[in-house]
Amino acid sequence: MPQLDLLPDALLSTTRAVRKRLDLTRPVEPEVLRECLELAVQAPTGRNRQRWDFIVVTDAEQRRALAEVYWRGPELPQPMLTAHLPGANFTRARRGEHITDKTFEGLNALIEHLDKVPALVIPCIHGRTEGASILEQANTWGSILPAVWSFMLAARSRGLGTCWTTLSPYCEHEVAQLLGIPHHEIMQAALIPVAYTLGTNFRPGPRVSLEQVVHWNRW
């Protein structure tokens, strides 16, 4: 499929969390999703165990059912709060020092229209981390995060927008029941909305200076 003309540095610095600029009217072709997933599973993984699975939800009725799980899902911890829409309850983020008005509005829009997003991808990993040691947690998350980021980079290069959300883990039991996931052995890492973007001109995001976050030789 055609790809955007992005050099590696531009791809890495402009793959943003896209919430409001998703084209909810344009389908995402299965072959494009497959291309992105083929690249995702080339990511490094601990001991080459490849413990990942990806659930791709594109059916309209299934997307609606999945969205309804989140709309009526359990109340989220701070800084999340519950808001209401006619016929559905869905979560809204509370503004704080760590979240901008723009992010707040984008998250609201995404959750409200989640059922209209053409594709919803849930990356999963074999093994659960409840009560696990820091080492076990690092091994588990380190075996799924690179693959998901590769998927998001591949999507960006094809004109698609994505966003890492933790909606699925918040409602993990309900999502597992809906999608037939064996909850006792498979952990849902995220919910990734996928859609073509409205325009492809994304810029690097605001970040603190390296002097504030980089430590040479010691803290």
Coordinates of C-alpha atoms in Angstrom, one line a residue:
M1 CA 0.0 0.0 0.0
P2 CA 1.2 3.6 -0.6
Q3 CA 3.3 5.0 2.2
L4 CA 4.0 8.6 3.4
D5 CA 7.3 10.0 2.4
L6 CA 8.8 10.2 5.9
L7 CA 12.4 9.9 6.9
P8 CA 13.1 7.8 10.0
D9 CA 13.5 10.8 12.3
A10 CA 10.3 12.4 11.0
L11 CA 8.4 9.1 11.5
L12 CA 9.7 8.8 15.1
S13 CA 9.0 12.4 16.0
T14 CA 5.5 12.7 14.4
T15 CA 3.8 9.5 15.4
R16 CA 1.4 11.1 17.8
A17 CA -1.5 9.9 20.0
V18 CA -4.3 10.7 17.6
R19 CA -7.8 11.1 19.2
K20 CA -9.7 13.8 17.4
R21 CA -8.2 13.6 13.9
L22 CA -9.4 10.1 13.1
D23 CA -11.5 9.7 9.9
L24 CA -14.5 7.8 11.2
T25 CA -16.0 7.5 7.7
R26 CA -13.2 5.7 5.9
P27 CA -12.7 2.0 6.3
V28 CA -9.2 0.6 7.0
E29 CA -8.4 -2.1 4.6
P30 CA -7.6 -5.5 6.2
E31 CA -4.4 -5.8 4.1
V32 CA -3.1 -2.5 5.5
L33 CA -3.7 -3.8 9.0
R34 CA -1.9 -7.0 8.1
E35 CA 1.1 -5.1 6.8
C36 CA 1.3 -3.2 10.1
L37 CA 1.0 -6.4 12.1
E38 CA 3.6 -8.2 10.0
L39 CA 6.0 -5.4 11.0
A40 CA 4.8 -5.5 14.6
V41 CA 5.8 -9.1 15.1
Q42 CA 9.3 -8.4 13.9
A43 CA 9.9 -6.5 17.1
P44 CA 12.4 -7.9 19.7
T45 CA 10.9 -10.0 22.3
G46 CA 12.3 -11.6 25.5
R47 CA 14.0 -14.9 24.7
N48 CA 12.3 -14.8 21.4
R49 CA 9.2 -16.3 23.0
Q50 CA 6.8 -14.2 20.9
R51 CA 4.1 -14.3 23.6
W52 CA 2.0 -11.8 21.9
D53 CA -1.5 -12.0 20.3
F54 CA -3.5 -9.2 18.6
I55 CA -7.2 -9.1 18.4
V56 CA -8.4 -6.9 15.5
V57 CA -12.1 -5.8 15.8
T58 CA -13.5 -4.4 12.6
D59 CA -17.1 -5.7 12.5
A60 CA -19.5 -2.9 13.2
E61 CA -21.7 -4.8 15.7
Q62 CA -18.7 -6.1 17.5
R63 CA -17.2 -2.6 17.7
R64 CA -20.4 -1.3 19.1
A65 CA -20.5 -4.1 21.7
L66 CA -17.0 -3.4 22.7
A67 CA -17.6 0.3 23.0
E68 CA -20.6 -0.3 25.2
V69 CA -18.4 -2.4 27.5
Y70 CA -16.3 0.7 28.1
W71 CA -19.3 3.1 28.3
R72 CA -20.9 1.1 31.1
G73 CA -17.6 -0.1 32.6
P74 CA -16.4 0.2 36.1
E75 CA -15.6 3.7 37.5
L76 CA -12.0 4.5 36.8
P77 CA -9.6 5.7 39.4
Q78 CA -8.4 9.3 39.6
P79 CA -7.7 11.3 37.6
M80 CA -10.6 9.7 35.7
L81 CA -14.3 10.4 36.4
T82 CA -17.6 9.1 35.1
A83 CA -19.8 11.2 32.8
H84 CA -23.1 10.4 31.1
L85 CA -24.5 10.4 27.7
P86 CA -28.0 9.4 26.6
G87 CA -28.2 5.7 26.7
A88 CA -24.7 5.1 27.8
N89 CA -22.2 5.8 30.6
F90 CA -18.7 6.6 29.5
T91 CA -15.6 7.8 31.2
R92 CA -14.0 11.2 30.9
A93 CA -10.6 12.4 32.0
R94 CA -10.3 15.1 34.6
R95 CA -7.9 17.9 33.8
G96 CA -4.8 18.1 35.9
E97 CA -1.3 19.3 35.8
H98 CA -0.3 16.3 33.7
I99 CA -3.1 16.5 31.1
T100 CA -3.8 19.5 28.8
D101 CA -7.2 20.8 27.7
K102 CA -6.4 19.6 24.2
T103 CA -5.7 16.0 25.5
F104 CA -8.8 16.1 27.7
E105 CA -11.0 17.1 24.8
G106 CA -9.4 14.6 22.5
L107 CA -9.9 11.7 25.0
N108 CA -13.6 12.7 25.4
A109 CA -14.1 12.7 21.7
L110 CA -12.4 9.4 21.2
I111 CA -14.4 7.6 24.0
E112 CA -17.7 9.1 22.8
H113 CA -17.2 7.9 19.2
L114 CA -15.3 4.7 20.0
D115 CA -17.8 2.5 18.2
K116 CA -17.3 4.5 15.0
V117 CA -13.5 3.9 14.8
P118 CA -13.0 1.6 11.8
A119 CA -10.6 -0.8 13.7
L120 CA -9.9 -1.5 17.3
V121 CA -6.7 -3.5 18.1
I122 CA -6.2 -5.1 21.4
P123 CA -2.6 -6.3 21.9
C124 CA -2.4 -9.2 24.4
I125 CA 0.4 -11.2 26.0
H126 CA 0.6 -14.6 27.5
G127 CA 1.1 -14.5 31.3
R128 CA -0.2 -12.2 34.0
T129 CA 1.7 -9.8 36.2
E130 CA -0.5 -9.6 39.3
G131 CA 1.8 -10.0 42.2
A132 CA 4.8 -10.5 40.0
S133 CA 8.2 -9.2 40.8
I134 CA 9.6 -6.2 39.1
L135 CA 11.8 -8.5 37.0
E136 CA 8.9 -10.6 35.8
Q137 CA 6.9 -7.4 35.0
A138 CA 9.8 -6.0 33.1
N139 CA 10.1 -9.2 31.1
T140 CA 6.4 -9.3 30.3
W141 CA 5.9 -5.7 29.3
G142 CA 9.2 -5.6 27.5
S143 CA 7.9 -8.3 25.3
I144 CA 4.8 -6.5 24.1
L145 CA 5.6 -2.8 24.2
P146 CA 8.1 -2.8 21.3
A147 CA 5.7 -4.8 19.1
V148 CA 2.9 -2.3 19.7
W149 CA 5.1 0.7 19.1
S150 CA 6.3 -0.9 15.8
F151 CA 2.6 -1.4 14.9
M152 CA 1.9 2.3 15.6
L153 CA 4.9 3.4 13.6
A154 CA 3.9 1.2 10.7
A155 CA 0.4 2.6 10.9
R156 CA 1.6 6.2 10.8
S157 CA 3.8 5.5 7.7
R158 CA 0.6 4.4 6.0
G159 CA -1.5 7.5 6.9
L160 CA -3.2 5.9 9.9
G161 CA -3.6 7.4 13.3
T162 CA -3.4 5.4 16.5
C163 CA -3.4 6.0 20.3
W164 CA -2.4 3.8 23.2
T165 CA -5.3 3.7 25.6
T166 CA -5.7 1.7 28.8
L167 CA -9.5 1.3 28.4
S168 CA -9.3 -2.4 27.8
P169 CA -7.3 -3.2 31.0
Y170 CA -9.8 -1.2 33.0
C171 CA -12.6 -3.5 31.8
E172 CA -10.5 -6.6 31.2
H173 CA -13.0 -9.2 32.5
E174 CA -15.9 -7.8 30.5
V175 CA -13.7 -7.5 27.3
A176 CA -12.4 -11.0 27.8
Q177 CA -15.9 -12.4 28.0
L178 CA -17.1 -10.5 25.0
L179 CA -14.1 -11.5 22.8
G180 CA -13.5 -15.0 24.2
I181 CA -10.1 -14.2 25.7
P182 CA -8.9 -16.8 28.3
H183 CA -8.5 -14.2 31.0
H184 CA -6.6 -16.5 33.5
E185 CA -3.7 -16.8 31.1
I186 CA -3.9 -13.9 28.7
M187 CA -3.4 -10.2 29.7
Q188 CA -4.8 -7.3 27.6
A189 CA -2.1 -4.6 27.3
A190 CA -4.1 -1.8 25.7
L191 CA -6.8 -0.8 23.3
I192 CA -5.5 0.9 20.1
P193 CA -8.0 2.7 17.9
V194 CA -6.9 2.7 14.3
A195 CA -8.2 5.0 11.5
Y196 CA -6.9 7.1 8.6
T197 CA -6.1 10.6 9.8
L198 CA -7.7 13.8 8.7
G199 CA -4.6 15.2 7.1
T200 CA -1.2 13.7 7.6
N201 CA 0.8 16.8 8.7
F202 CA 1.7 16.0 12.3
R203 CA 4.4 17.8 14.2
P204 CA 6.7 16.8 17.1
G205 CA 5.0 17.2 20.4
P206 CA 6.1 19.6 23.2
R207 CA 8.6 18.0 25.6
V208 CA 10.7 19.1 28.5
S209 CA 14.4 19.7 27.8
L210 CA 16.8 16.9 27.8
E211 CA 18.6 18.6 30.7
Q212 CA 15.7 17.8 32.9
V213 CA 15.5 14.1 32.1
V214 CA 18.9 12.9 31.0
H215 CA 21.5 11.9 33.6
W216 CA 25.1 11.2 32.6
N217 CA 26.9 8.5 34.5
R218 CA 24.8 8.8 37.7
W219 CA 21.5 10.4 38.9

